[in-house]
């Protein structure tokens, strides 16, 4: 296709924004997508009507193609809908400059590496959610409280340290990030993996403040916690965190129940 033919289409596309379809209120899994746009400074809007959300994204006619199971969904400037947080992040990462940048590396391989680490961080995100809903997400916390206490104990003692040790190893093993404090997971620029890990750590500090403080004090995962501090001060993210667009934690992925927290 010639440049003359492509240019008007590109200009038309840029006039339309990305639209994030997600529940109102708490950050949830949609927050990972918001952070990507906020960091990149790319405009997006949100559709948060809880009465219409599911009826739109699960309807093939409404989305103009494949129906979707659950939010978050992202409507692209082209009109195409995508769902599943990691699929959305993997798609927008190169468009937002968040797919990694390393001289001499194959861009697709680098993007896949970023996606791999993003998926691992999202695994931790999901495991954290399951501490307060270990039996069924549809049931109330109070109906599975005893099981949640057992689950949270294992999460604090075993799962959190295992994930933190892995990301510490990744950060220490990245030669391109050493001269920048060892706080970049891939290359020496921020990627979706960095942003997702930041969000999971931030949510963990809310859900398990005692355990989070103890893990930080241990000194075993200094690069991981330094990554969180770095991302929090990044242009775009810093302003977003201080704005009313940043939703407070509460009744979603990251919840605080005193009985689920502990130093160990």
mmCIF file of C-alpha atoms in Angstrom, residues 78-205:
data_model
loop_
_atom_site.group_PDB
_atom_site.id
_atom_site.type_symbol
_atom_site.label_atom_id
_atom_site.label_comp_id
_atom_site.label_asym_id
_atom_site.label_seq_id
_atom_site.Cartn_x
_atom_site.Cartn_y
_atom_site.Cartn_z
ATOM 1 C CA UNK A 78 -9.801 0.333 14.668
ATOM 2 C CA UNK A 79 -12.976 -0.778 16.468
ATOM 3 C CA UNK A 80 -11.691 -4.266 17.304
ATOM 4 C CA UNK A 81 -12.229 -5.501 20.877
ATOM 5 C CA UNK A 82 -9.601 -7.460 22.833
ATOM 6 C CA UNK A 83 -9.978 -9.109 26.234
ATOM 7 C CA UNK A 84 -7.727 -10.845 28.781
ATOM 8 C CA UNK A 85 -5.254 -8.540 30.535
ATOM 9 C CA UNK A 86 -2.050 -10.228 29.259
ATOM 10 C CA UNK A 87 -3.357 -10.390 25.674
ATOM 11 C CA UNK A 88 -4.211 -6.701 25.778
ATOM 12 C CA UNK A 89 -0.838 -5.762 27.251
ATOM 13 C CA UNK A 90 1.035 -7.870 24.720
ATOM 14 C CA UNK A 91 -0.836 -6.146 21.896
ATOM 15 C CA UNK A 92 -0.374 -2.559 23.056
ATOM 16 C CA UNK A 93 3.186 -2.950 24.394
ATOM 17 C CA UNK A 94 5.002 -2.211 21.094
ATOM 18 C CA UNK A 95 2.539 0.549 20.220
ATOM 19 C CA UNK A 96 3.237 2.280 23.534
ATOM 20 C CA UNK A 97 6.985 1.659 23.562
ATOM 21 C CA UNK A 98 6.701 -0.890 26.370
ATOM 22 C CA UNK A 99 7.879 -4.052 24.578
ATOM 23 C CA UNK A 100 11.552 -3.714 25.440
ATOM 24 C CA UNK A 101 14.464 -2.070 23.673
ATOM 25 C CA UNK A 102 17.762 -3.854 23.320
ATOM 26 C CA UNK A 103 20.337 -3.268 20.600
ATOM 27 C CA UNK A 104 20.743 -6.238 18.294
ATOM 28 C CA UNK A 105 17.806 -8.179 19.777
ATOM 29 C CA UNK A 106 14.987 -9.577 17.677
ATOM 30 C CA UNK A 107 11.960 -7.349 18.477
ATOM 31 C CA UNK A 108 9.497 -10.254 18.543
ATOM 32 C CA UNK A 109 11.725 -12.335 20.796
ATOM 33 C CA UNK A 110 12.163 -9.361 23.119
ATOM 34 C CA UNK A 111 8.417 -8.761 23.152
ATOM 35 C CA UNK A 112 7.834 -12.423 24.006
ATOM 36 C CA UNK A 113 10.300 -12.196 26.885
ATOM 37 C CA UNK A 114 8.483 -9.148 28.221
ATOM 38 C CA UNK A 115 5.194 -11.010 27.868
ATOM 39 C CA UNK A 116 6.622 -14.014 29.706
ATOM 40 C CA UNK A 117 7.578 -11.877 32.707
ATOM 41 C CA UNK A 118 4.269 -10.033 32.541
ATOM 42 C CA UNK A 119 2.436 -13.364 32.749
ATOM 43 C CA UNK A 120 4.484 -14.420 35.768
ATOM 44 C CA UNK A 121 3.689 -11.172 37.574
ATOM 45 C CA UNK A 122 0.012 -11.624 36.724
ATOM 46 C CA UNK A 123 0.187 -15.134 38.198
ATOM 47 C CA UNK A 124 1.178 -13.506 41.479
ATOM 48 C CA UNK A 125 -1.667 -11.036 41.033
ATOM 49 C CA UNK A 126 -4.150 -13.907 40.710
ATOM 50 C CA UNK A 127 -2.695 -15.917 43.585
ATOM 51 C CA UNK A 128 -3.005 -12.869 45.819
ATOM 52 C CA UNK A 129 -6.672 -12.548 44.891
ATOM 53 C CA UNK A 130 -7.218 -16.205 45.769
ATOM 54 C CA UNK A 131 -6.015 -15.680 49.341
ATOM 55 C CA UNK A 132 -9.337 -14.089 50.228
ATOM 56 C CA UNK A 133 -11.445 -16.206 47.863
ATOM 57 C CA UNK A 134 -9.795 -19.647 47.912
ATOM 58 C CA UNK A 135 -13.007 -21.630 47.369
ATOM 59 C CA UNK A 136 -15.201 -19.602 45.016
ATOM 60 C CA UNK A 137 -15.036 -16.043 43.726
ATOM 61 C CA UNK A 138 -18.849 -15.902 43.710
ATOM 62 C CA UNK A 139 -19.125 -16.556 47.465
ATOM 63 C CA UNK A 140 -18.608 -14.000 50.227
ATOM 64 C CA UNK A 141 -15.287 -13.843 52.022
ATOM 65 C CA UNK A 142 -17.038 -14.574 55.309
ATOM 66 C CA UNK A 143 -18.239 -17.913 53.914
ATOM 67 C CA UNK A 144 -14.666 -19.088 53.275
ATOM 68 C CA UNK A 145 -12.790 -17.209 55.973
ATOM 69 C CA UNK A 146 -11.197 -20.271 57.607
ATOM 70 C CA UNK A 147 -9.898 -21.503 54.262
ATOM 71 C CA UNK A 148 -8.689 -17.983 53.447
ATOM 72 C CA UNK A 149 -6.626 -17.833 56.640
ATOM 73 C CA UNK A 150 -4.885 -21.087 55.690
ATOM 74 C CA UNK A 151 -4.365 -19.933 52.121
ATOM 75 C CA UNK A 152 -2.966 -16.565 53.190
ATOM 76 C CA UNK A 153 -0.527 -18.205 55.610
ATOM 77 C CA UNK A 154 0.934 -20.280 52.776
ATOM 78 C CA UNK A 155 0.941 -17.269 50.464
ATOM 79 C CA UNK A 156 2.870 -15.146 52.960
ATOM 80 C CA UNK A 157 5.362 -17.858 53.913
ATOM 81 C CA UNK A 158 5.942 -19.610 50.593
ATOM 82 C CA UNK A 159 4.476 -17.997 47.513
ATOM 83 C CA UNK A 160 5.418 -14.354 48.018
ATOM 84 C CA UNK A 161 9.104 -15.107 48.749
ATOM 85 C CA UNK A 162 9.261 -17.491 45.787
ATOM 86 C CA UNK A 163 7.984 -14.870 43.354
ATOM 87 C CA UNK A 164 10.135 -12.104 44.826
ATOM 88 C CA UNK A 165 13.233 -14.307 44.629
ATOM 89 C CA UNK A 166 12.505 -15.005 40.972
ATOM 90 C CA UNK A 167 12.142 -11.345 40.050
ATOM 91 C CA UNK A 168 15.218 -10.465 42.113
ATOM 92 C CA UNK A 169 17.137 -13.048 40.085
ATOM 93 C CA UNK A 170 15.791 -11.607 36.810
ATOM 94 C CA UNK A 171 16.779 -8.068 37.786
ATOM 95 C CA UNK A 172 20.266 -9.089 38.900
ATOM 96 C CA UNK A 173 20.747 -11.095 35.690
ATOM 97 C CA UNK A 174 19.866 -8.244 33.334
ATOM 98 C CA UNK A 175 23.204 -6.767 32.167
ATOM 99 C CA UNK A 176 21.535 -3.848 30.417
ATOM 100 C CA UNK A 177 19.965 -2.568 33.623
ATOM 101 C CA UNK A 178 22.997 -2.721 35.888
ATOM 102 C CA UNK A 179 24.115 0.843 35.229
ATOM 103 C CA UNK A 180 20.583 2.002 36.059
ATOM 104 C CA UNK A 181 20.367 0.451 39.484
ATOM 105 C CA UNK A 182 19.276 -3.019 38.420
ATOM 106 C CA UNK A 183 15.603 -2.061 38.368
ATOM 107 C CA UNK A 184 14.658 -3.023 34.799
ATOM 108 C CA UNK A 185 13.397 -6.514 34.038
ATOM 109 C CA UNK A 186 14.238 -6.429 30.319
ATOM 110 C CA UNK A 187 16.774 -4.118 28.685
ATOM 111 C CA UNK A 188 17.106 -0.650 30.157
ATOM 112 C CA UNK A 189 13.639 0.789 29.542
ATOM 113 C CA UNK A 190 10.318 0.365 31.280
ATOM 114 C CA UNK A 191 8.120 -2.399 29.902
ATOM 115 C CA UNK A 192 4.668 -3.756 30.659
ATOM 116 C CA UNK A 193 6.408 -6.329 32.880
ATOM 117 C CA UNK A 194 7.845 -3.534 35.057
ATOM 118 C CA UNK A 195 4.456 -1.845 35.301
ATOM 119 C CA UNK A 196 2.598 -5.034 36.185
ATOM 120 C CA UNK A 197 5.153 -5.987 38.830
ATOM 121 C CA UNK A 198 4.884 -2.480 40.270
ATOM 122 C CA UNK A 199 1.109 -2.786 40.523
ATOM 123 C CA UNK A 200 1.254 -6.216 42.150
ATOM 124 C CA UNK A 201 3.809 -5.010 44.699
ATOM 125 C CA UNK A 202 1.763 -1.921 45.431
ATOM 126 C CA UNK A 203 -1.358 -4.025 45.930
ATOM 127 C CA UNK A 204 0.557 -6.454 48.131
ATOM 128 C CA UNK A 205 1.699 -3.602 50.358
#
